[in-house]
Amino acid sequence: MKDGVECYEKLLQQGAKRLKGQERRLFMAEVTLKLCQGKARQAERRFGWGRETVAKGLHELQQGVRCLENFSARGRPRLEAKTPQLAEDIRAIVEPHTQADPELKSTRRYSNLSAGDVLEALQTQKGHARENLPSERTMRDILNRMNYRLKRIRKGKPLKKTPQTNAIFANVQAVKAEVKGADTLEISMDTKAKVNEGDYARGGKNPDRRGR
């Protein structure tokens, strides 16, 4: 008989684990009313449920109202939220080395400082002890949460120019000066347009016009 009772108790425990939120609390409350005389402490000893959760479920079941969950407040607080001074020091270090999104599509800011550079500056410039600072990987996560993205800043984009460019244009100008006369007509043509002309114009097919 005892084995049968323990089997049923395990089933009830497993059933509670499969539920979430209010449904789980109401299930615990109903079991507590039927098997534990409505006592949260007895349900805690028998099923291993938290008595505060059971008490909240009993209150919801009796009053017919739902208590709102605050899941965001659970867990360990983030380091930058727990130590506001650290967050201020990080901004003071990173801000002079940042720029806004060039396309203004987001509020994210780009910085050319690495997480290791920020950790070193926190020690040398702000006087933080190394043992009180996070690891380099955690610092990267903190910078991302603070809306900084680590990216090398390039102030100007170099023009793409081949070494033969000047020689090509000099040759064009020389030929133009040689043939140009008083009665010479000039024709302007866009040489960047694709023209299917010559031996290499295959029209999207093989040179022998056969399929593979």
XYZ file of N, CA, C and O in Angstrom:
848
model
N 0.828 -1.210 0.000
C 0.000 0.000 0.000
C 0.859 1.254 0.000
O 0.566 2.229 -0.664
N 1.944 1.177 0.775
C 2.834 2.332 0.856
C 3.482 2.612 -0.488
O 3.633 3.766 -0.902
N 3.858 1.536 -1.203
C 4.454 1.706 -2.520
C 3.472 2.352 -3.487
O 3.841 3.172 -4.321
N 2.205 1.996 -3.370
C 1.193 2.588 -4.239
C 1.006 4.062 -3.970
O 0.843 4.865 -4.893
N 1.048 4.458 -2.694
C 0.924 5.874 -2.339
C 2.103 6.669 -2.889
O 1.937 7.756 -3.447
N 3.306 6.115 -2.736
C 4.488 6.799 -3.241
C 4.437 6.940 -4.761
O 4.878 7.949 -5.323
N 3.877 5.925 -5.428
C 3.746 5.984 -6.886
C 2.827 7.117 -7.298
O 3.130 7.883 -8.216
N 1.688 7.252 -6.597
C 0.758 8.326 -6.909
C 1.374 9.696 -6.611
O 1.158 10.677 -7.353
N 2.139 9.794 -5.541
C 2.782 11.066 -5.213
C 3.783 11.468 -6.284
O 3.877 12.641 -6.651
N 4.536 10.494 -6.803
C 5.484 10.798 -7.877
C 4.762 11.246 -9.143
O 5.208 12.152 -9.849
N 3.615 10.639 -9.432
C 2.831 11.051 -10.593
C 2.352 12.498 -10.455
O 2.364 13.275 -11.404
N 1.915 12.839 -9.226
C 1.479 14.212 -8.988
C 2.640 15.192 -9.122
O 2.485 16.294 -9.672
N 3.809 14.808 -8.648
C 4.982 15.669 -8.777
C 5.363 15.867 -10.243
O 5.685 16.969 -10.670
N 5.323 14.790 -11.017
C 5.642 14.898 -12.441
C 4.610 15.734 -13.185
O 4.940 16.497 -14.083
N 3.336 15.573 -12.781
C 2.292 16.378 -13.410
C 2.487 17.861 -13.149
O 2.276 18.696 -14.030
N 2.907 18.203 -11.930
C 3.149 19.607 -11.602
C 4.317 20.169 -12.400
O 4.296 21.333 -12.821
N 5.343 19.340 -12.641
C 6.520 19.816 -13.397
C 6.184 20.110 -14.851
O 6.818 20.950 -15.482
N 5.193 19.434 -15.397
C 4.823 19.650 -16.800
C 4.001 20.918 -17.004
O 3.803 21.344 -18.136
N 3.510 21.494 -15.938
C 2.694 22.716 -16.035
C 3.540 23.942 -15.735
O 4.588 23.853 -15.103
N 3.059 25.096 -16.177
C 3.765 26.351 -15.977
C 2.822 27.424 -15.451
O 1.614 27.385 -15.678
N 3.396 28.378 -14.733
C 2.642 29.563 -14.326
C 1.444 29.265 -13.448
O 1.485 28.454 -12.515
N 0.327 29.915 -13.804
C -0.874 29.806 -12.981
C -1.449 28.390 -12.996
O -1.951 27.910 -11.971
N -1.364 27.717 -14.133
C -1.899 26.354 -14.203
C -1.179 25.449 -13.210
O -1.807 24.590 -12.577
N 0.108 25.629 -13.077
C 0.874 24.814 -12.122
C 0.458 25.132 -10.685
O 0.293 24.232 -9.854
N 0.269 26.417 -10.379
C -0.116 26.797 -9.012
C -1.506 26.290 -8.667
O -1.750 25.833 -7.540
N -2.443 26.371 -9.634
C -3.797 25.886 -9.378
C -3.815 24.372 -9.176
O -4.564 23.858 -8.345
N -3.003 23.668 -9.943
C -2.905 22.206 -9.768
C -2.390 21.877 -8.373
O -2.929 20.995 -7.688
N -1.332 22.569 -7.940
C -0.800 22.359 -6.592
C -1.847 22.671 -5.535
O -1.975 21.947 -4.528
N -2.596 23.744 -5.745
C -3.608 24.135 -4.764
C -4.702 23.080 -4.646
O -5.144 22.736 -3.535
N -5.150 22.553 -5.781
C -6.207 21.536 -5.745
C -5.723 20.264 -5.057
O -6.456 19.643 -4.266
N -4.478 19.866 -5.348
C -3.922 18.678 -4.679
C -3.780 18.928 -3.185
O -4.070 18.044 -2.353
N -3.376 20.141 -2.819
C -3.212 20.482 -1.400
C -4.542 20.440 -0.669
O -4.635 19.953 0.480
N -5.597 20.925 -1.314
C -6.913 20.901 -0.679
C -7.418 19.463 -0.507
O -8.042 19.138 0.521
N -7.146 18.592 -1.482
C -7.677 17.229 -1.433
C -6.855 16.317 -0.523
O -7.414 15.493 0.215
N -5.528 16.465 -0.555
C -4.667 15.491 0.109
C -3.900 16.036 1.305
O -3.361 15.242 2.086
N -3.850 17.368 1.439
C -3.047 17.956 2.531
C -3.857 18.897 3.405
O -3.280 19.800 4.042
N -5.157 18.760 3.381
C -6.043 19.559 4.237
C -5.876 21.068 3.987
O -6.101 21.876 4.872
N -5.463 21.399 2.795
C -5.317 22.811 2.446
C -4.144 23.501 3.109
O -4.096 24.734 3.146
N -3.161 22.726 3.604
C -2.023 23.297 4.310
C -0.793 23.290 3.408
O -0.337 22.230 2.944
N -0.248 24.478 3.167
C 0.890 24.615 2.253
C 2.135 23.932 2.805
O 2.912 23.336 2.052
N 2.377 24.013 4.108
C 3.559 23.385 4.698
C 3.510 21.859 4.557
O 4.531 21.210 4.318
N 2.326 21.301 4.710
C 2.194 19.851 4.571
C 2.463 19.424 3.125
O 3.092 18.388 2.872
N 1.991 20.239 2.169
C 2.260 19.952 0.757
C 3.750 20.067 0.450
O 4.290 19.302 -0.360
N 4.418 21.004 1.117
C 5.860 21.149 0.921
C 6.610 19.918 1.412
O 7.529 19.427 0.739
N 6.230 19.409 2.584
C 6.901 18.227 3.130
C 6.591 16.974 2.312
O 7.455 16.122 2.110
N 5.376 16.866 1.807
C 4.967 15.639 1.133
C 5.401 15.582 -0.331
O 5.860 14.537 -0.801
N 5.276 16.726 -1.029
C 5.555 16.723 -2.475
C 6.812 17.514 -2.858
O 7.215 17.488 -4.019
N 7.399 18.231 -1.907
C 8.588 19.026 -2.223
C 8.294 20.316 -2.941
O 9.196 20.922 -3.525
N 7.045 20.764 -2.902
C 6.687 22.025 -3.553
C 6.972 23.201 -2.618
O 6.842 23.085 -1.394
N 7.325 24.332 -3.170
C 7.525 25.516 -2.359
C 6.229 25.980 -1.726
O 5.225 26.154 -2.418
N 6.254 26.174 -0.424
C 4.994 26.517 0.259
C 4.490 27.888 -0.162
O 3.279 28.138 -0.139
N 5.381 28.809 -0.548
C 4.922 30.126 -1.007
C 4.172 30.002 -2.321
O 3.154 30.678 -2.535
N 4.663 29.125 -3.198
C 3.965 28.901 -4.469
C 2.613 28.255 -4.234
O 1.607 28.624 -4.855
N 2.572 27.281 -3.310
C 1.298 26.624 -2.994
C 0.323 27.623 -2.382
O -0.872 27.635 -2.725
N 0.815 28.479 -1.479
C -0.051 29.475 -0.846
C -0.610 30.459 -1.885
O -1.775 30.862 -1.821
N 0.233 30.821 -2.845
C -0.238 31.723 -3.906
C -1.310 31.032 -4.752
O -2.323 31.649 -5.131
N -1.118 29.738 -5.031
C -2.127 29.001 -5.786
C -3.430 28.874 -5.032
O -4.519 28.979 -5.616
N -3.358 28.645 -3.723
C -4.583 28.590 -2.909
C -5.322 29.919 -2.936
O -6.555 29.959 -3.023
N -4.568 31.009 -2.871
C -5.186 32.332 -2.909
C -5.865 32.563 -4.259
O -7.004 33.071 -4.313
N -5.193 32.189 -5.353
C -5.784 32.373 -6.676
C -7.033 31.511 -6.836
O -8.034 31.947 -7.433
N -6.974 30.279 -6.324
C -8.121 29.378 -6.459
C -9.315 29.869 -5.660
O -10.464 29.802 -6.127
N -9.090 30.391 -4.481
C -10.183 30.830 -3.617
C -10.743 32.188 -4.037
O -11.949 32.419 -3.945
N -9.863 33.101 -4.493
C -10.309 34.443 -4.844
C -10.720 34.574 -6.309
O -11.385 35.541 -6.677
N -10.299 33.633 -7.135
C -10.655 33.695 -8.553
C -9.883 34.746 -9.326
O -10.349 35.207 -10.383
N -8.736 35.173 -8.833
C -7.915 36.167 -9.517
C -6.548 35.549 -9.808
O -6.125 34.586 -9.158
N -5.861 36.128 -10.779
C -4.536 35.624 -11.160
C -3.461 36.602 -10.719
O -3.568 37.803 -10.959
N -2.445 36.084 -10.078
C -1.296 36.902 -9.689
C -0.328 36.992 -10.864
O 0.008 35.968 -11.474
N 0.118 38.197 -11.189
C 1.017 38.389 -12.318
C 2.425 37.923 -11.961
O 2.923 38.197 -10.867
N 3.056 37.223 -12.924
C 4.418 36.757 -12.719
C 5.415 37.858 -13.097
O 5.165 38.652 -13.986
N 6.529 37.865 -12.398
C 7.608 38.817 -12.690
C 8.876 38.023 -12.995
O 9.839 38.028 -12.238
N 8.856 37.335 -14.143
C 9.978 36.472 -14.501
C 11.249 37.257 -14.765
O 12.358 36.759 -14.575
N 11.112 38.520 -15.239
C 12.296 39.311 -15.564
C 13.125 39.654 -14.327
O 14.315 39.955 -14.438
N 12.492 39.616 -13.155
C 13.226 39.948 -11.931
C 13.977 38.755 -11.360
O 14.717 38.903 -10.388
N 13.807 37.587 -11.976
C 14.481 36.411 -11.466
C 15.921 36.351 -11.956
O 16.293 36.996 -12.925
N 16.704 35.548 -11.309
C 18.083 35.352 -11.721
C 19.016 36.418 -11.176
O 18.607 37.393 -10.536
N 20.298 36.223 -11.455
C 21.311 37.147 -10.968
C 21.302 38.415 -11.802
O 21.261 38.360 -13.023
N 21.328 39.598 -11.164
C 21.328 40.841 -11.940
C 22.606 40.982 -12.749
O 23.673 40.495 -12.365
N 22.525 41.665 -13.870
C 23.679 41.861 -14.718
C 24.685 42.786 -14.048
O 24.317 43.666 -13.269
N 25.954 42.574 -14.405
C 27.021 43.278 -13.716
C 26.904 44.781 -13.903
O 27.101 45.549 -12.950
N 26.564 45.240 -15.094
C 26.467 46.687 -15.336
C 25.291 47.315 -14.604
O 25.309 48.519 -14.303
N 24.258 46.499 -14.304
C 23.124 47.003 -13.534
C 23.422 46.974 -12.042
O 22.961 47.837 -11.291
N 24.192 45.981 -11.613
C 24.521 45.860 -10.193
C 25.563 46.892 -9.767
O 25.579 47.328 -8.610
N 26.448 47.287 -10.688
C 27.494 48.274 -10.392
C 27.392 49.420 -11.397
O 28.080 49.409 -12.432
N 26.535 50.411 -11.133
C 26.359 51.524 -12.080
C 27.648 52.293 -12.351
O 27.830 52.819 -13.455
N 28.544 52.371 -11.363
C 29.796 53.093 -11.577
C 30.636 52.430 -12.671
O 31.294 53.118 -13.472
N 30.615 51.118 -12.730
C 31.341 50.407 -13.775
C 30.782 50.756 -15.149
O 31.544 50.982 -16.103
N 29.459 50.822 -15.268
C 28.842 51.177 -16.542
C 29.227 52.594 -16.959
O 29.509 52.856 -18.135
N 29.265 53.518 -16.005
C 29.658 54.897 -16.327
C 31.109 54.959 -16.780
O 31.451 55.683 -17.730
N 31.980 54.200 -16.136
C 33.393 54.196 -16.527
C 33.579 53.587 -17.913
O 34.420 54.052 -18.697
N 32.799 52.560 -18.224
C 32.892 51.954 -19.556
C 32.471 52.958 -20.621
O 33.134 53.094 -21.660
N 31.387 53.682 -20.381
C 30.945 54.694 -21.355
C 31.994 55.794 -21.516
O 32.240 56.265 -22.636
N 32.598 56.207 -20.415
C 33.616 57.254 -20.490
C 34.818 56.819 -21.316
O 35.451 57.641 -21.994
N 35.124 55.543 -21.298
C 36.265 55.022 -22.059
C 35.901 54.811 -23.526
O 36.679 55.146 -24.429
N 34.715 54.270 -23.783
C 34.361 53.862 -25.141
C 33.838 55.014 -25.985
O 34.114 55.091 -27.194
N 33.085 55.945 -25.388
C 32.431 56.999 -26.159
C 33.379 57.806 -27.056
O 33.046 58.082 -28.206
N 34.582 58.214 -26.587
C 35.460 58.985 -27.485
C 35.942 58.200 -28.700
O 36.508 58.790 -29.627
N 35.745 56.894 -28.699
C 36.220 56.045 -29.795
C 35.054 55.414 -30.543
O 35.186 54.318 -31.085
N 33.921 56.075 -30.576
C 32.746 55.512 -31.238
C 32.239 56.437 -32.322
O 32.555 57.629 -32.360
N 31.425 55.873 -33.193
C 30.707 56.659 -34.190
C 29.332 56.043 -34.380
O 29.130 54.859 -34.115
N 28.397 56.857 -34.847
C 27.027 56.385 -35.038
C 26.933 55.551 -36.309
O 27.862 55.493 -37.120
N 25.800 54.884 -36.458
C 25.544 54.098 -37.654
C 25.558 55.024 -38.865
O 24.775 55.965 -38.935
N 26.429 54.802 -39.859
C 26.504 55.715 -41.006
C 25.191 55.841 -41.760
O 24.885 56.900 -42.307
N 24.391 54.761 -41.800
C 23.124 54.805 -42.515
C 21.964 55.228 -41.626
O 20.824 55.324 -42.099
N 22.225 55.461 -40.335
C 21.215 55.923 -39.374
C 20.012 54.987 -39.323
O 18.878 55.427 -39.107
N 20.265 53.683 -39.506
C 19.180 52.719 -39.447
C 18.960 52.186 -38.041
O 17.962 51.517 -37.790
N 19.891 52.444 -37.134
C 19.759 51.962 -35.764
C 20.474 52.936 -34.840
O 21.218 53.814 -35.283
N 20.235 52.762 -33.542
C 20.894 53.607 -32.547
C 22.202 52.987 -32.063
O 22.845 53.531 -31.172
N 22.576 51.861 -32.630
C 23.810 51.193 -32.218
C 25.015 52.041 -32.593
O 25.044 52.682 -33.631
N 26.008 52.014 -31.710
C 27.229 52.766 -31.933
C 28.391 51.797 -32.141
O 28.442 50.739 -31.539
N 29.303 52.200 -33.024
C 30.433 51.344 -33.388
C 31.701 51.879 -32.742
O 31.936 53.089 -32.707
N 32.519 50.969 -32.240
C 33.759 51.349 -31.566
C 34.903 50.501 -32.100
O 34.721 49.334 -32.461
N 36.090 51.098 -32.158
C 37.270 50.353 -32.595
C 38.075 49.822 -31.416
O 39.189 49.335 -31.598
N 37.527 49.926 -30.207
C 38.182 49.354 -29.034
C 37.720 47.924 -28.829
O 36.536 47.623 -28.948
N 38.647 47.043 -28.512
C 38.282 45.663 -28.207
C 37.919 45.534 -26.736
O 38.148 46.446 -25.928
N 37.353 44.385 -26.377
C 37.002 44.148 -24.974
C 38.253 44.161 -24.103
O 38.234 44.644 -22.970
N 39.369 43.643 -24.630
C 40.619 43.670 -23.880
C 41.125 45.083 -23.648
O 41.657 45.398 -22.570
N 40.952 45.957 -24.652
C 41.353 47.358 -24.486
C 40.533 48.039 -23.390
O 41.056 48.830 -22.602
N 39.245 47.740 -23.348
C 38.376 48.348 -22.333
C 38.763 47.860 -20.940
O 38.826 48.648 -19.986
N 39.052 46.577 -20.801
C 39.468 46.041 -19.506
C 40.779 46.677 -19.042
O 40.932 47.022 -17.862
N 41.714 46.846 -19.952
C 42.993 47.469 -19.588
C 42.801 48.928 -19.181
O 43.407 49.405 -18.208
N 41.943 49.648 -19.902
C 41.685 51.055 -19.577
C 40.975 51.193 -18.231
O 41.202 52.157 -17.494
N 40.096 50.243 -17.901
C 39.417 50.295 -16.609
C 40.411 50.171 -15.456
O 40.214 50.770 -14.393
N 41.475 49.435 -15.679
C 42.488 49.288 -14.629
C 43.434 50.483 -14.579
O 43.723 51.004 -13.495
N 43.917 50.914 -15.739
C 44.933 51.968 -15.769
C 44.347 53.364 -15.624
O 44.960 54.240 -14.998
N 43.147 53.582 -16.178
C 42.567 54.921 -16.161
C 41.557 55.135 -15.027
O 41.451 56.243 -14.496
N 40.812 54.089 -14.694
C 39.732 54.231 -13.710
C 40.055 53.565 -12.370
O 39.276 53.701 -11.428
N 41.165 52.868 -12.278
C 41.589 52.304 -11.002
C 40.835 51.083 -10.528
O 40.843 50.784 -9.321
N 40.205 50.333 -11.431
C 39.503 49.112 -11.027
C 40.506 47.980 -10.839
O 41.457 47.838 -11.622
N 40.322 47.173 -9.827
C 41.173 46.006 -9.598
C 40.786 44.901 -10.570
O 39.606 44.703 -10.872
N 41.779 44.181 -11.064
C 41.522 43.151 -12.081
C 40.600 42.070 -11.550
O 39.753 41.549 -12.307
N 40.719 41.717 -10.284
C 39.874 40.650 -9.742
C 38.407 41.053 -9.645
O 37.527 40.201 -9.511
N 38.123 42.350 -9.702
C 36.738 42.827 -9.636
C 36.126 43.026 -11.014
O 34.953 43.399 -11.109
N 36.909 42.781 -12.060
C 36.426 42.974 -13.419
C 36.052 41.635 -14.042
O 36.584 40.586 -13.672
N 35.146 41.640 -15.016
C 34.742 40.380 -15.664
C 35.803 39.902 -16.641
O 36.794 40.584 -16.906
N 35.561 38.735 -17.197
C 36.467 38.208 -18.212
C 36.279 38.962 -19.523
O 35.342 39.747 -19.689
N 37.181 38.723 -20.457
C 37.106 39.429 -21.745
C 35.832 39.061 -22.502
O 35.214 39.911 -23.139
N 35.441 37.804 -22.427
C 34.218 37.386 -23.113
C 32.994 38.046 -22.501
O 32.095 38.505 -23.219
N 32.952 38.114 -21.169
C 31.824 38.776 -20.513
C 31.803 40.262 -20.835
O 30.726 40.856 -21.001
N 32.974 40.885 -20.939
C 33.030 42.302 -21.281
C 32.466 42.546 -22.680
O 31.802 43.562 -22.920
N 32.696 41.625 -23.618
C 32.106 41.771 -24.949
C 30.585 41.739 -24.871
O 29.901 42.526 -25.546
N 30.051 40.844 -24.030
C 28.595 40.785 -23.864
C 28.066 42.074 -23.236
O 27.000 42.579 -23.623
N 28.800 42.614 -22.263
C 28.378 43.857 -21.617
C 28.361 44.999 -22.621
O 27.412 45.800 -22.668
N 29.385 45.096 -23.453
C 29.439 46.158 -24.461
C 28.288 46.032 -25.456
O 27.694 47.041 -25.865
N 27.953 44.815 -25.836
C 26.823 44.616 -26.742
C 25.513 45.025 -26.085
O 24.654 45.637 -26.731
N 25.350 44.694 -24.797
C 24.122 45.086 -24.101
C 24.033 46.593 -23.927
O 22.934 47.145 -23.853
N 25.182 47.254 -23.857
C 25.201 48.711 -23.731
C 25.124 49.406 -25.087
O 25.351 50.595 -25.206
N 24.801 48.633 -26.123
C 24.558 49.154 -27.473
C 25.836 49.557 -28.196
O 25.807 50.400 -29.096
N 26.950 48.957 -27.826
C 28.200 49.177 -28.538
C 28.524 47.924 -29.352
O 28.391 46.806 -28.862
N 28.982 48.172 -30.568
C 29.405 47.058 -31.409
C 30.861 47.267 -31.779
O 31.225 48.333 -32.278
N 31.669 46.244 -31.524
C 33.088 46.345 -31.787
C 33.336 46.186 -33.278
O 33.030 45.159 -33.875
N 33.852 47.235 -33.882
C 34.088 47.231 -35.320
C 35.160 48.248 -35.644
O 35.159 49.357 -35.112
N 36.090 47.871 -36.500
C 37.143 48.791 -36.890
C 36.553 49.954 -37.672
O 35.812 49.778 -38.637
N 36.863 51.164 -37.250
C 36.320 52.367 -37.878
C 37.224 52.779 -39.022
O 38.421 52.965 -38.854
N 36.662 52.948 -40.202
C 37.407 53.417 -41.352
C 36.822 54.754 -41.781
O 35.673 54.847 -42.211
N 37.599 55.809 -41.657
C 37.100 57.151 -41.920
C 36.844 57.377 -43.407
O 35.956 58.125 -43.778
N 37.649 56.778 -44.249
C 37.453 56.970 -45.675
C 37.682 55.676 -46.428
O 38.521 54.864 -46.060
N 36.951 55.476 -47.504
C 37.079 54.273 -48.300
C 37.982 54.568 -49.482
O 37.683 55.452 -50.293
N 39.108 53.878 -49.590
C 40.024 54.174 -50.691
C 39.414 53.832 -52.038
O 38.640 52.878 -52.171
N 39.772 54.616 -53.065
C 39.279 54.376 -54.409
C 40.001 53.172 -55.007
O 41.203 52.990 -54.828
N 39.241 52.362 -55.726
C 39.835 51.220 -56.385
C 40.473 51.686 -57.696
O 39.794 52.177 -58.592
N 41.784 51.548 -57.784
C 42.518 52.035 -58.951
C 43.650 51.079 -59.271
O 44.481 50.773 -58.407
N 43.683 50.596 -60.496
C 44.740 49.669 -60.899
C 45.999 50.439 -61.270
O 45.930 51.625 -61.635
N 47.150 49.822 -61.216
C 48.395 50.514 -61.588
C 48.412 50.985 -63.043
O 49.134 51.914 -63.384
N 47.612 50.353 -63.921
C 47.615 50.723 -65.341
C 46.626 51.825 -65.685
O 46.523 52.223 -66.847
N 45.885 52.323 -64.699
C 44.837 53.299 -64.993
C 45.402 54.561 -65.638
O 44.898 55.042 -66.672
N 46.429 55.128 -65.045
C 47.000 56.365 -65.591
C 47.533 56.160 -66.999
O 47.362 57.009 -67.885
N 48.195 55.035 -67.247
C 48.741 54.768 -68.579
C 47.637 54.612 -69.617
O 47.761 55.077 -70.761
N 46.525 53.990 -69.224
C 45.408 53.804 -70.157
C 44.816 55.150 -70.564
O 44.593 55.424 -71.768
N 44.565 56.030 -69.577
C 43.974 57.326 -69.897
C 44.945 58.202 -70.674
O 44.537 58.986 -71.541
N 46.257 58.080 -70.382
C 47.246 58.848 -71.146
C 47.264 58.406 -72.597
O 47.366 59.236 -73.521
N 47.131 57.103 -72.832
C 47.089 56.599 -74.202
C 45.842 57.067 -74.931
O 45.882 57.427 -76.119
N 44.714 57.076 -74.228
C 43.461 57.546 -74.830
C 43.572 59.013 -75.221
O 43.165 59.425 -76.322
N 44.129 59.829 -74.357
C 44.284 61.240 -74.667
C 45.238 61.459 -75.836
O 45.025 62.347 -76.680
N 46.302 60.650 -75.917
C 47.253 60.796 -77.024
C 46.612 60.446 -78.357
O 46.787 61.156 -79.359
N 45.849 59.361 -78.381
C 45.165 58.971 -79.621
C 44.121 60.008 -80.000
O 43.950 60.357 -81.179
N 43.425 60.533 -79.020
C 42.399 61.548 -79.283
C 43.016 62.800 -79.868
O 42.484 63.391 -80.815
N 44.149 63.234 -79.324
C 44.814 64.435 -79.848
C 45.360 64.213 -81.241
O 45.427 65.144 -82.063
N 45.754 62.975 -81.544
C 46.342 62.674 -82.854
C 45.305 62.704 -83.964
O 45.584 63.169 -85.084
N 44.118 62.214 -83.702
C 43.103 62.095 -84.765
C 42.139 63.270 -84.796
O 41.373 63.413 -85.750
N 42.152 64.078 -83.762
C 41.166 65.151 -83.691
C 41.522 66.267 -84.657
O 42.669 66.704 -84.726
N 40.544 66.716 -85.428
C 40.730 67.819 -86.349
C 39.555 68.759 -86.297
O 38.618 68.588 -85.519
N 39.585 69.771 -87.173
C 38.520 70.779 -87.170
C 37.192 70.179 -87.582
O 36.124 70.602 -87.133
N 37.236 69.199 -88.494
C 35.999 68.598 -88.984
C 35.748 67.214 -88.394
O 34.982 66.426 -88.941
N 36.388 66.911 -87.245
C 36.220 65.598 -86.619
C 34.977 65.579 -85.731
O 34.743 66.501 -84.936
N 34.165 64.556 -85.938
C 32.974 64.381 -85.101
C 33.294 63.440 -83.947
O 33.997 62.431 -84.130
N 32.797 63.761 -82.761
C 33.010 62.922 -81.580
C 31.717 62.213 -81.198
O 30.639 62.812 -81.235
N 31.833 60.960 -80.875
C 30.685 60.144 -80.453
C 30.924 59.686 -79.022
O 31.986 59.138 -78.710
N 29.957 59.924 -78.170
C 30.034 59.497 -76.784
C 29.346 58.147 -76.636
O 28.216 57.964 -77.096
N 30.018 57.176 -76.013
C 29.470 55.834 -75.872
C 29.761 55.315 -74.463
O 30.863 55.510 -73.946
N 28.765 54.710 -73.889
C 28.926 54.108 -72.568
C 29.613 52.760 -72.743
O 29.003 51.782 -73.180
N 30.885 52.690 -72.407
C 31.651 51.458 -72.624
C 31.411 50.425 -71.529
O 31.941 49.330 -71.605
N 30.625 50.801 -70.491
C 30.354 49.846 -69.423
C 29.180 48.930 -69.748
O 28.917 47.979 -69.027
N 28.455 49.230 -70.855
C 27.322 48.396 -71.225
C 27.805 47.050 -71.756
O 28.846 46.958 -72.407
N 27.079 45.982 -71.474
C 27.430 44.650 -71.947
C 26.945 44.457 -73.382
O 25.776 44.679 -73.673
N 27.863 44.086 -74.241
C 27.536 43.877 -75.646
C 27.925 42.460 -76.026
O 29.071 42.046 -75.827
N 26.988 41.708 -76.554
C 27.250 40.336 -76.998
C 27.934 40.393 -78.354
O 27.316 40.283 -79.407
N 29.229 40.583 -78.332
C 29.979 40.736 -79.564
C 31.358 40.110 -79.400
O 31.999 40.251 -78.366
N 31.804 39.394 -80.406
C 33.128 38.803 -80.350
C 33.084 37.315 -80.073
O 32.022 36.699 -79.934
N 34.288 36.725 -79.978
C 34.388 35.273 -79.816
C 33.929 34.799 -78.447
O 33.597 33.624 -78.269
N 33.923 35.694 -77.467
C 33.583 35.287 -76.101
C 32.115 35.533 -75.752
O 31.713 35.361 -74.625
N 31.318 36.003 -76.702
C 29.897 36.212 -76.464
C 29.179 34.896 -76.705
O 28.957 34.495 -77.839
N 28.821 34.204 -75.623
C 28.249 32.872 -75.748
C 26.743 32.844 -75.531
O 26.118 31.823 -75.673
N 26.183 33.980 -75.117
C 24.742 34.006 -74.908
C 24.277 33.102 -73.806
O 23.171 32.572 -73.839
N 25.145 32.848 -72.794
C 24.766 31.989 -71.684
C 24.886 30.509 -71.984
O 24.440 29.682 -71.208
N 25.502 30.157 -73.118
C 25.638 28.751 -73.486
C 27.111 28.392 -73.603
O 27.999 29.241 -73.515
N 27.364 27.135 -73.859
C 28.727 26.677 -74.060
C 29.255 27.172 -75.406
O 28.477 27.470 -76.328
N 30.591 27.263 -75.578
C 31.130 27.730 -76.852
C 30.683 26.893 -78.048
O 30.510 27.422 -79.137
N 30.471 25.608 -77.841
C 30.060 24.754 -78.970
C 28.537 24.682 -79.111
O 28.019 23.867 -79.875
N 27.802 25.549 -78.297
C 26.339 25.620 -78.358
C 25.671 24.311 -77.972
O 24.529 24.024 -78.363
N 26.313 23.505 -77.174
C 25.725 22.232 -76.762
C 25.504 22.243 -75.253
O 26.250 22.859 -74.512
N 24.510 21.536 -74.838
C 24.259 21.382 -73.415
C 25.209 20.390 -72.795
O 25.739 19.515 -73.467
N 25.449 20.551 -71.515
C 26.332 19.634 -70.817
C 25.633 18.330 -70.480
O 24.458 18.309 -70.227
